[in-house]
CSV table of C-alpha atoms in Angstrom, one decimal:
chain,number,residue,atom,x,y,z
A,168,MET,CA,-0.1,-0.3,0.3
A,169,ILE,CA,1.3,3.3,-1.2
A,170,VAL,CA,0.2,5.9,1.2
A,171,ARG,CA,-1.3,9.4,-0.3
A,172,VAL,CA,-0.3,12.6,1.1
A,173,LEU,CA,-2.6,15.8,0.1
A,174,ILE,CA,-2.2,19.1,0.6
A,175,ASN,CA,-5.5,21.1,2.1
A,176,PRO,CA,-5.4,24.8,3.4
A,177,CYS,CA,-4.4,22.8,6.7
A,178,ASP,CA,-0.9,21.9,5.0
A,179,CYS,CA,2.2,23.8,5.2
A,180,VAL,CA,5.7,23.0,3.3
A,181,ALA,CA,9.0,23.5,2.0
A,182,ASP,CA,11.2,26.2,1.8
A,183,GLY,CA,14.5,24.9,0.7
A,184,GLY,CA,15.7,28.6,0.7
A,185,CYS,CA,15.3,28.7,4.4
A,186,ILE,CA,18.1,29.1,7.1
A,187,ARG,CA,18.4,25.7,9.2
A,188,PRO,CA,20.8,26.8,11.9
A,189,GLY,CA,19.0,24.4,14.6
A,190,LEU,CA,20.6,21.7,11.9
A,191,GLU,CA,23.7,20.2,12.3
A,192,PRO,CA,25.3,17.0,10.1
A,193,LEU,CA,27.2,14.5,11.9
A,194,HIS,CA,31.0,13.8,10.8
A,195,VAL,CA,30.2,10.3,10.7
A,196,ALA,CA,29.9,10.0,6.8
A,197,LEU,CA,29.9,6.8,5.0
A,198,ALA,CA,33.8,6.5,5.3
A,199,ASP,CA,33.2,6.5,9.2
A,200,PHE,CA,30.5,4.2,8.7
A,201,LEU,CA,32.8,1.7,6.6
A,202,ALA,CA,34.8,1.7,9.2
A,203,VAL,CA,32.6,0.3,11.7
A,204,ALA,CA,32.7,-3.9,11.8
A,205,THR,CA,29.1,-4.6,11.7
A,206,LEU,CA,25.7,-2.7,11.5
A,207,PHE,CA,25.6,-3.7,15.1
A,208,ALA,CA,27.8,-0.8,15.7
A,209,LEU,CA,26.3,1.5,13.6
A,210,THR,CA,22.8,0.9,15.7
A,211,ALA,CA,24.5,0.9,19.0
A,212,MET,CA,25.7,4.6,17.8
A,213,LEU,CA,21.9,5.8,17.3
A,214,VAL,CA,20.6,4.5,20.3
A,215,HIS,CA,23.6,6.7,22.5
A,216,LEU,CA,22.3,9.4,20.4
A,217,ALA,CA,18.6,9.3,20.1
A,218,SER,CA,16.2,10.3,22.2
A,219,PRO,CA,15.0,8.3,25.3
A,220,THR,CA,11.7,6.3,24.2
A,221,GLY,CA,8.5,7.8,25.3
A,222,PRO,CA,5.1,7.7,25.4
A,223,MET,CA,3.9,9.7,21.6
A,224,ALA,CA,2.1,12.4,23.7
A,225,PRO,CA,3.5,14.1,26.9
A,226,ARG,CA,2.1,13.3,30.0
A,227,GLY,CA,2.7,16.8,31.6
A,228,HIS,CA,2.6,20.6,30.3
A,229,ALA,CA,6.3,20.8,30.5
A,230,SER,CA,7.4,17.7,28.8
A,231,ARG,CA,10.5,18.3,26.8
A,232,PRO,CA,10.4,17.2,23.0
A,233,VAL,CA,14.1,17.1,22.8
A,234,ASP,CA,16.9,16.2,25.3
A,235,SER,CA,19.5,18.7,25.5
A,236,GLY,CA,22.0,16.0,23.5
A,237,GLY,CA,19.7,16.8,20.2
A,238,ALA,CA,17.8,14.3,18.5
A,239,VAL,CA,18.6,11.9,15.7
A,240,VAL,CA,17.6,12.6,11.8
A,241,ALA,CA,17.7,10.5,9.3
A,242,SER,CA,17.4,11.6,5.6
A,243,VAL,CA,17.9,9.2,2.1
A,244,LYS,CA,20.5,10.3,0.1
A,245,PRO,CA,19.8,11.5,-3.4
A,246,GLY,CA,19.1,9.0,-6.0
A,247,TRP,CA,18.3,6.3,-3.4
A,248,ARG,CA,15.3,4.9,-2.0
A,249,VAL,CA,14.4,3.1,1.2
A,250,ALA,CA,11.3,0.9,2.0
A,251,LEU,CA,9.0,1.9,4.4
A,252,HIS,CA,7.4,-0.7,6.5
A,253,SER,CA,4.9,-0.9,9.4
A,254,ARG,CA,7.3,-2.6,11.7
A,255,PRO,CA,10.5,-4.3,11.6
A,256,ASN,CA,10.3,-6.9,9.6
A,257,GLY,CA,6.7,-5.8,9.1
A,258,GLN,CA,5.1,-5.5,5.9
A,259,SER,CA,6.3,-2.8,3.2
A,260,VAL,CA,3.7,0.2,3.2
A,261,GLY,CA,5.6,2.0,0.4
A,262,VAL,CA,8.8,3.7,-0.5
A,263,LEU,CA,10.7,7.1,0.4
A,264,GLY,CA,12.8,9.0,-1.9
A,265,SER,CA,15.3,12.1,-1.0
A,266,ARG,CA,12.3,14.3,-1.0
A,267,THR,CA,8.8,15.1,0.1
A,268,VAL,CA,5.5,15.4,-1.6
A,269,TYR,CA,5.9,19.2,-1.5
A,270,GLY,CA,9.8,18.7,-2.9
A,271,GLY,CA,11.6,19.5,0.4
A,272,ARG,CA,14.4,17.3,1.7
A,273,LEU,CA,13.0,14.1,3.4
A,274,THR,CA,14.3,14.4,6.9
A,275,LEU,CA,13.0,11.7,9.6
A,276,PRO,CA,13.5,12.1,13.3
A,277,VAL,CA,14.6,8.6,14.9
A,278,VAL,CA,12.7,7.8,18.0
A,279,ARG,CA,13.2,4.1,18.7
A,280,THR,CA,15.7,1.5,17.4
A,281,ARG,CA,15.4,-2.2,17.7
A,282,GLY,CA,18.0,-4.0,16.0
A,283,ASP,CA,19.1,-2.6,12.8
A,284,TRP,CA,15.3,-1.2,12.5
A,285,LEU,CA,15.1,2.4,12.6
A,286,GLY,CA,11.3,3.7,14.0
A,287,VAL,CA,10.8,7.5,12.3
A,288,LEU,CA,8.6,9.6,12.9
A,289,THR,CA,6.9,10.1,8.9
A,290,ALA,CA,3.7,11.5,7.1
A,291,ALA,CA,3.2,8.5,5.2
A,292,MET,CA,2.2,7.0,8.6
A,293,PRO,CA,-1.2,7.7,10.6
A,294,ASN,CA,-0.9,9.8,13.4
A,295,GLY,CA,0.9,7.7,16.7
A,296,ARG,CA,2.5,4.9,14.3
A,297,LEU,CA,6.1,5.2,13.8
A,298,GLY,CA,7.2,3.6,10.0
A,299,TRP,CA,10.6,1.5,10.5
A,300,VAL,CA,13.2,1.7,8.2
A,301,LYS,CA,16.4,-0.4,8.0
A,302,ALA,CA,19.9,1.5,9.0
A,303,ASN,CA,21.6,1.7,5.7
A,304,PRO,CA,24.7,4.4,5.8
A,305,VAL,CA,24.7,3.4,1.9
A,306,ALA,CA,21.3,4.8,1.6
A,307,LEU,CA,21.0,7.0,4.6
A,308,ALA,CA,22.6,10.1,5.9
A,309,PHE,CA,22.5,10.8,9.4
A,310,GLY,CA,22.3,14.5,11.4
A,311,ARG,CA,21.2,15.8,14.9
A,312,VAL,CA,19.0,18.4,15.4
A,313,ARG,CA,19.1,20.3,18.9
A,314,MET,CA,16.0,22.2,18.9
A,315,GLY,CA,12.6,21.0,19.8
A,316,LEU,CA,8.7,22.2,19.5
A,317,GLU,CA,5.8,22.3,22.1
A,318,ALA,CA,2.2,23.3,21.3
A,319,ASP,CA,0.3,23.6,24.5
A,320,LEU,CA,-3.3,23.3,23.5
A,321,SER,CA,-4.7,24.7,26.5
A,322,GLN,CA,-2.4,27.6,26.6
A,323,GLN,CA,-2.6,28.5,22.7
A,324,GLN,CA,1.3,28.7,23.1
A,325,LEU,CA,3.7,27.4,21.0
A,326,ARG,CA,7.2,27.0,22.9
A,327,VAL,CA,10.8,26.8,21.3
A,328,TRP,CA,13.2,24.5,23.2
A,329,VAL,CA,17.0,24.6,22.3
A,330,HIS,CA,19.4,22.3,24.5
A,331,GLY,CA,16.9,21.5,27.0
A,332,ARG,CA,15.4,25.0,28.1
A,333,ILE,CA,12.4,27.4,26.4
A,334,VAL,CA,14.1,30.2,24.0
A,335,ARG,CA,10.9,31.6,23.2
A,336,ARG,CA,7.3,31.4,23.6
A,337,LEU,CA,4.9,32.1,20.5
A,338,ARG,CA,0.9,32.4,20.9
A,339,VAL,CA,-1.1,30.1,18.3
A,340,GLY,CA,-4.5,29.4,17.2
A,341,ILE,CA,-6.0,26.1,17.6
A,342,GLY,CA,-8.8,23.6,16.4
A,343,ARG,CA,-12.3,24.6,17.1
A,344,PRO,CA,-14.4,22.3,18.3
A,345,GLY,CA,-15.5,19.6,16.4
A,346,THR,CA,-11.8,19.9,14.2
A,347,SER,CA,-9.7,19.8,17.3
A,348,THR,CA,-6.0,19.6,17.1
A,349,PRO,CA,-4.9,16.5,17.3
A,350,THR,CA,-2.1,15.6,20.1
A,351,GLY,CA,1.1,13.4,19.6
A,352,ARG,CA,4.4,13.6,18.5
A,353,PHE,CA,5.2,15.1,15.2
A,354,SER,CA,8.1,16.5,13.0
A,355,ILE,CA,8.5,19.4,10.8
A,356,THR,CA,8.9,17.9,7.2
A,357,ASP,CA,8.8,21.1,4.8
A,358,LYS,CA,8.6,24.9,4.8
A,359,MET,CA,7.3,27.3,2.2
A,360,PRO,CA,5.9,31.0,1.4
A,361,GLY,CA,2.6,31.0,2.1
A,362,ALA,CA,1.9,33.1,-1.2
A,363,SER,CA,2.9,30.2,-3.0
A,364,LEU,CA,-0.7,28.2,-1.8
A,365,GLY,CA,-3.0,30.9,-1.4
A,366,PRO,CA,-3.7,34.0,0.7
A,367,TYR,CA,-5.6,32.5,3.6
A,368,TYR,CA,-2.2,30.9,4.5
A,369,GLY,CA,-0.6,34.0,5.2
A,370,CYS,CA,3.4,34.4,4.9
A,371,CYS,CA,4.9,31.4,5.4
A,372,LEU,CA,4.1,27.5,6.3
A,373,LEU,CA,5.8,24.6,7.9
A,374,ALA,CA,4.5,21.2,7.7
A,375,LEU,CA,3.6,18.5,10.3
A,376,SER,CA,4.0,14.9,9.6
A,377,GLY,CA,0.7,14.5,11.4
A,378,ASN,CA,-2.9,14.4,9.7
A,379,GLN,CA,-6.2,15.8,10.8
A,380,PRO,CA,-8.7,12.6,11.3
A,381,HIS,CA,-11.9,14.7,11.9
A,382,PRO,CA,-12.1,17.2,9.2
A,383,PRO,CA,-14.8,19.5,8.6
A,384,GLN,CA,-17.7,18.2,7.2
A,385,GLY,CA,-17.8,18.2,3.4
A,386,TRP,CA,-13.9,19.0,3.1
A,387,THR,CA,-12.6,18.1,-0.1
A,388,GLY,CA,-9.0,18.7,0.2
A,389,GLY,CA,-6.0,16.7,2.0
A,390,ALA,CA,-5.4,16.4,5.9
A,391,ARG,CA,-2.2,17.6,6.8
A,392,LEU,CA,-1.7,19.6,9.6
A,393,ALA,CA,1.0,22.6,9.5
A,394,ILE,CA,1.6,26.1,11.4
A,395,HIS,CA,0.4,29.3,9.3
A,396,GLY,CA,-1.3,32.2,9.3
A,397,GLY,CA,-4.3,32.7,10.6
A,398,ALA,CA,-6.7,34.5,13.7
A,399,TYR,CA,-6.0,33.4,17.1
A,400,GLY,CA,-8.1,31.7,19.5
A,401,ALA,CA,-9.9,28.0,18.8
A,402,VAL,CA,-10.9,28.9,15.6
A,403,SER,CA,-9.0,26.5,12.8
A,404,ALA,CA,-9.9,23.1,11.2
A,405,GLY,CA,-6.8,21.7,13.1
A,406,CYS,CA,-3.7,23.8,12.3
A,407,LEU,CA,-1.7,25.8,14.4
A,408,HIS,CA,-2.3,29.9,13.6
A,409,ALA,CA,0.9,31.9,14.8
A,410,SER,CA,1.8,35.9,13.6
A,411,ALA,CA,3.6,36.7,10.6
A,412,ARG,CA,6.5,37.8,12.7
A,413,ASP,CA,6.5,34.3,14.7
A,414,LEU,CA,6.2,32.5,11.6
A,415,HIS,CA,8.9,34.3,9.7
A,416,TYR,CA,11.2,33.4,13.1
A,417,LEU,CA,10.1,29.6,12.7
A,418,MET,CA,10.8,29.9,9.5
A,419,ARG,CA,14.1,31.5,9.8
A,420,VAL,CA,15.2,28.8,13.0
A,421,VAL,CA,13.6,25.8,13.0
A,422,PRO,CA,14.8,23.0,10.6
A,423,LEU,CA,13.7,20.2,9.1
A,424,GLY,CA,13.1,17.0,10.9
A,425,THR,CA,12.4,19.1,14.6
A,426,ARG,CA,10.0,17.6,16.6
A,427,ILE,CA,6.9,19.0,17.7
A,428,VAL,CA,4.4,17.8,20.8
A,429,ILE,CA,1.5,18.8,21.2
A,430,HIS,CA,-0.5,18.1,24.0
A,431,ALA,CA,-3.8,19.4,25.3
């Protein structure tokens, strides 16, 4: 089964020209990996770097999306494709290339490891479900993101975390009753100017890996979640709304693959 992802007024997407200071390439590229005797050593490295395994949504309002050491991300190298599985050694649910459906560089947060398998956040899986790919250093490049986002729906606030501390708090609009913003752990998949999609998105869009399971009645578009321009309050179809000033800030500093935790 190939998962199809559509865009809608709840979508936000990629801007390859944006500055991404929070993303640091690991200097353990292919040459270093080839020096490792077995894939077991690669997996051990990922276990050491990855954030501790936890529930898909935080229990408390002060939960940190990323620990102070940063979070590992994996990108498919240009010209390569990797199979996406529903679980380790499980059914193949699709194939991932080096680009997202919106044209940005595919950057997958690694949140779990099992043997030589990597559990990743991806828009190709339902909310709350990890996709699994083989830890193949020939097809994948690895990096680390030292930033995280936390959306507190009860406070209508987005918090930016760096090195384990909050560096900025942003006011956001959230989903209205009936189309409330889904909670869970997602990631930033793409960034792009809002004008390329329509005036209702505002200046900028940051697409999330999550989907709205309860779109408005009669809605015929897709269901991808996003952070984009719009009014404050509980007014949206599920996306997060932010001011133009705050969106410009997020576009400038938030790297692709950044995790975002959304909780009530």
